[in-house]
mmCIF file with all atom_site columns, C-alpha atoms in Angstrom:
data_model
loop_
_atom_site.group_PDB
_atom_site.id
_atom_site.type_symbol
_atom_site.label_atom_id
_atom_site.label_alt_id
_atom_site.label_comp_id
_atom_site.label_asym_id
_atom_site.label_entity_id
_atom_site.label_seq_id
_atom_site.pdbx_PDB_ins_code
_atom_site.Cartn_x
_atom_site.Cartn_y
_atom_site.Cartn_z
_atom_site.occupancy
_atom_site.B_iso_or_equiv
_atom_site.pdbx_formal_charge
_atom_site.auth_seq_id
_atom_site.auth_comp_id
_atom_site.auth_asym_id
_atom_site.auth_atom_id
_atom_site.pdbx_PDB_model_num
ATOM 1  C CA . MET A 1 1  ? 56.370 23.464 59.299 1.00 84.00 ? 1  MET A CA 1
ATOM 2  C CA . LEU A 1 2  ? 55.154 21.483 62.275 1.00 90.00 ? 2  LEU A CA 1
ATOM 3  C CA . GLU A 1 3  ? 56.273 24.204 64.682 1.00 92.00 ? 3  GLU A CA 1
ATOM 4  C CA . ALA A 1 4  ? 54.326 26.818 62.719 1.00 93.00 ? 4  ALA A CA 1
ATOM 5  C CA . VAL A 1 5  ? 51.156 24.717 62.924 1.00 94.00 ? 5  VAL A CA 1
ATOM 6  C CA . VAL A 1 6  ? 51.649 23.944 66.617 1.00 92.00 ? 6  VAL A CA 1
ATOM 7  C CA . ASN A 1 7  ? 52.084 27.688 67.206 1.00 93.00 ? 7  ASN A CA 1
ATOM 8  C CA . GLY A 1 8  ? 48.682 28.411 65.668 1.00 93.00 ? 8  GLY A CA 1
ATOM 9  C CA . LEU A 1 9  ? 49.223 29.029 61.974 1.00 95.00 ? 9  LEU A CA 1
ATOM 10 C CA . SER A 1 10 ? 46.679 27.104 59.930 1.00 95.00 ? 10 SER A CA 1
ATOM 11 C CA . ASN A 1 11 ? 46.643 28.592 56.423 1.00 94.00 ? 11 ASN A CA 1
ATOM 12 C CA . ILE A 1 12 ? 49.178 27.066 54.032 1.00 93.00 ? 12 ILE A CA 1
ATOM 13 C CA . ASP A 1 13 ? 50.250 30.487 52.737 1.00 93.00 ? 13 ASP A CA 1
ATOM 14 C CA . ASP A 1 14 ? 50.999 31.721 56.263 1.00 95.00 ? 14 ASP A CA 1
ATOM 15 C CA . ILE A 1 15 ? 52.811 28.492 57.134 1.00 96.00 ? 15 ILE A CA 1
ATOM 16 C CA . ALA A 1 16 ? 54.964 28.762 53.988 1.00 95.00 ? 16 ALA A CA 1
ATOM 17 C CA . VAL A 1 17 ? 55.883 32.387 54.734 1.00 94.00 ? 17 VAL A CA 1
ATOM 18 C CA . LYS A 1 18 ? 56.891 31.456 58.294 1.00 95.00 ? 18 LYS A CA 1
ATOM 19 C CA . ALA A 1 19 ? 58.803 28.347 57.231 1.00 94.00 ? 19 ALA A CA 1
ATOM 20 C CA . TYR A 1 20 ? 60.756 30.207 54.562 1.00 95.00 ? 20 TYR A CA 1
ATOM 21 C CA . GLU A 1 21 ? 61.306 33.476 56.442 1.00 94.00 ? 21 GLU A CA 1
ATOM 22 C CA . ASP A 1 22 ? 65.041 32.737 56.534 1.00 95.00 ? 22 ASP A CA 1
ATOM 23 C CA . THR A 1 23 ? 65.052 32.274 52.735 1.00 94.00 ? 23 THR A CA 1
ATOM 24 C CA . PRO A 1 24 ? 63.569 35.517 51.393 1.00 88.00 ? 24 PRO A CA 1
ATOM 25 C CA . ASP A 1 25 ? 64.543 34.751 47.786 1.00 94.00 ? 25 ASP A CA 1
ATOM 26 C CA . ALA A 1 26 ? 62.679 31.429 47.709 1.00 94.00 ? 26 ALA A CA 1
ATOM 27 C CA . HIS A 1 27 ? 60.153 31.274 44.880 1.00 95.00 ? 27 HIS A CA 1
ATOM 28 C CA . PRO A 1 28 ? 56.694 31.593 46.487 1.00 94.00 ? 28 PRO A CA 1
ATOM 29 C CA . GLY A 1 29 ? 55.189 28.765 44.438 1.00 95.00 ? 29 GLY A CA 1
ATOM 30 C CA . LEU A 1 30 ? 58.041 26.408 45.242 1.00 96.00 ? 30 LEU A CA 1
ATOM 31 C CA . ALA A 1 31 ? 57.896 27.338 48.928 1.00 95.00 ? 31 ALA A CA 1
ATOM 32 C CA . LYS A 1 32 ? 54.157 26.614 48.998 1.00 94.00 ? 32 LYS A CA 1
ATOM 33 C CA . ASP A 1 33 ? 54.604 23.278 47.189 1.00 96.00 ? 33 ASP A CA 1
ATOM 34 C CA . GLN A 1 34 ? 57.373 22.217 49.575 1.00 96.00 ? 34 GLN A CA 1
ATOM 35 C CA . THR A 1 35 ? 55.273 23.316 52.532 1.00 95.00 ? 35 THR A CA 1
ATOM 36 C CA . LEU A 1 36 ? 52.364 21.209 51.319 1.00 94.00 ? 36 LEU A CA 1
ATOM 37 C CA . ALA A 1 37 ? 54.647 18.183 50.891 1.00 96.00 ? 37 ALA A CA 1
ATOM 38 C CA . HIS A 1 38 ? 55.910 18.566 54.462 1.00 96.00 ? 38 HIS A CA 1
ATOM 39 C CA . LEU A 1 39 ? 52.394 19.050 55.819 1.00 95.00 ? 39 LEU A CA 1
ATOM 40 C CA . LEU A 1 40 ? 51.142 15.936 54.039 1.00 94.00 ? 40 LEU A CA 1
ATOM 41 C CA . SER A 1 41 ? 54.056 13.967 55.498 1.00 96.00 ? 41 SER A CA 1
ATOM 42 C CA . HIS A 1 42 ? 53.218 15.182 59.007 1.00 95.00 ? 42 HIS A CA 1
ATOM 43 C CA . GLN A 1 43 ? 49.566 14.327 58.357 1.00 94.00 ? 43 GLN A CA 1
ATOM 44 C CA . LYS A 1 44 ? 50.478 10.749 57.390 1.00 95.00 ? 44 LYS A CA 1
ATOM 45 C CA . GLN A 1 45 ? 52.431 10.488 60.643 1.00 95.00 ? 45 GLN A CA 1
ATOM 46 C CA . GLY A 1 46 ? 49.398 11.690 62.611 1.00 94.00 ? 46 GLY A CA 1
ATOM 47 C CA . ARG A 1 47 ? 51.001 14.890 63.868 1.00 94.00 ? 47 ARG A CA 1
ATOM 48 C CA . ILE A 1 48 ? 48.626 17.282 62.142 1.00 95.00 ? 48 ILE A CA 1
ATOM 49 C CA . ILE A 1 49 ? 45.196 17.193 60.553 1.00 95.00 ? 49 ILE A CA 1
ATOM 50 C CA . SER A 1 50 ? 43.633 19.131 57.705 1.00 92.00 ? 50 SER A CA 1
ATOM 51 C CA . ASP A 1 51 ? 40.004 20.046 57.297 1.00 85.00 ? 51 ASP A CA 1
ATOM 52 C CA . ASN A 1 52 ? 40.291 20.736 53.570 1.00 78.00 ? 52 ASN A CA 1
ATOM 53 C CA . SER A 1 53 ? 43.975 20.724 52.579 1.00 63.00 ? 53 SER A CA 1
ATOM 54 C CA . SER A 1 54 ? 44.284 24.475 53.081 1.00 75.00 ? 54 SER A CA 1
ATOM 55 C CA . ASN A 1 55 ? 43.727 24.699 56.839 1.00 91.00 ? 55 ASN A CA 1
ATOM 56 C CA . TRP A 1 56 ? 45.982 22.665 59.092 1.00 94.00 ? 56 TRP A CA 1
ATOM 57 C CA . HIS A 1 57 ? 45.829 21.995 62.824 1.00 94.00 ? 57 HIS A CA 1
ATOM 58 C CA . ALA A 1 58 ? 48.074 20.165 65.259 1.00 94.00 ? 58 ALA A CA 1
ATOM 59 C CA . SER A 1 59 ? 46.793 16.839 66.495 1.00 91.00 ? 59 SER A CA 1
ATOM 60 C CA . ILE A 1 60 ? 49.454 16.949 69.232 1.00 69.00 ? 60 ILE A CA 1
ATOM 61 C CA . GLU A 1 61 ? 50.304 19.620 71.741 1.00 56.00 ? 61 GLU A CA 1
#
């Protein structure tokens, strides 16, 4: 998830697709929920920021 954000993806749907590209049978809703959980964890650690919980940006390079 963090790598996807660092590489320029900011929309949670795009991040989820990238993060789960090696798991094509993953349920889209579950993948999005898991992506959000990971993003929130990275946000708490100060690695990424969100402007409105749907757009994410790296706070590190």
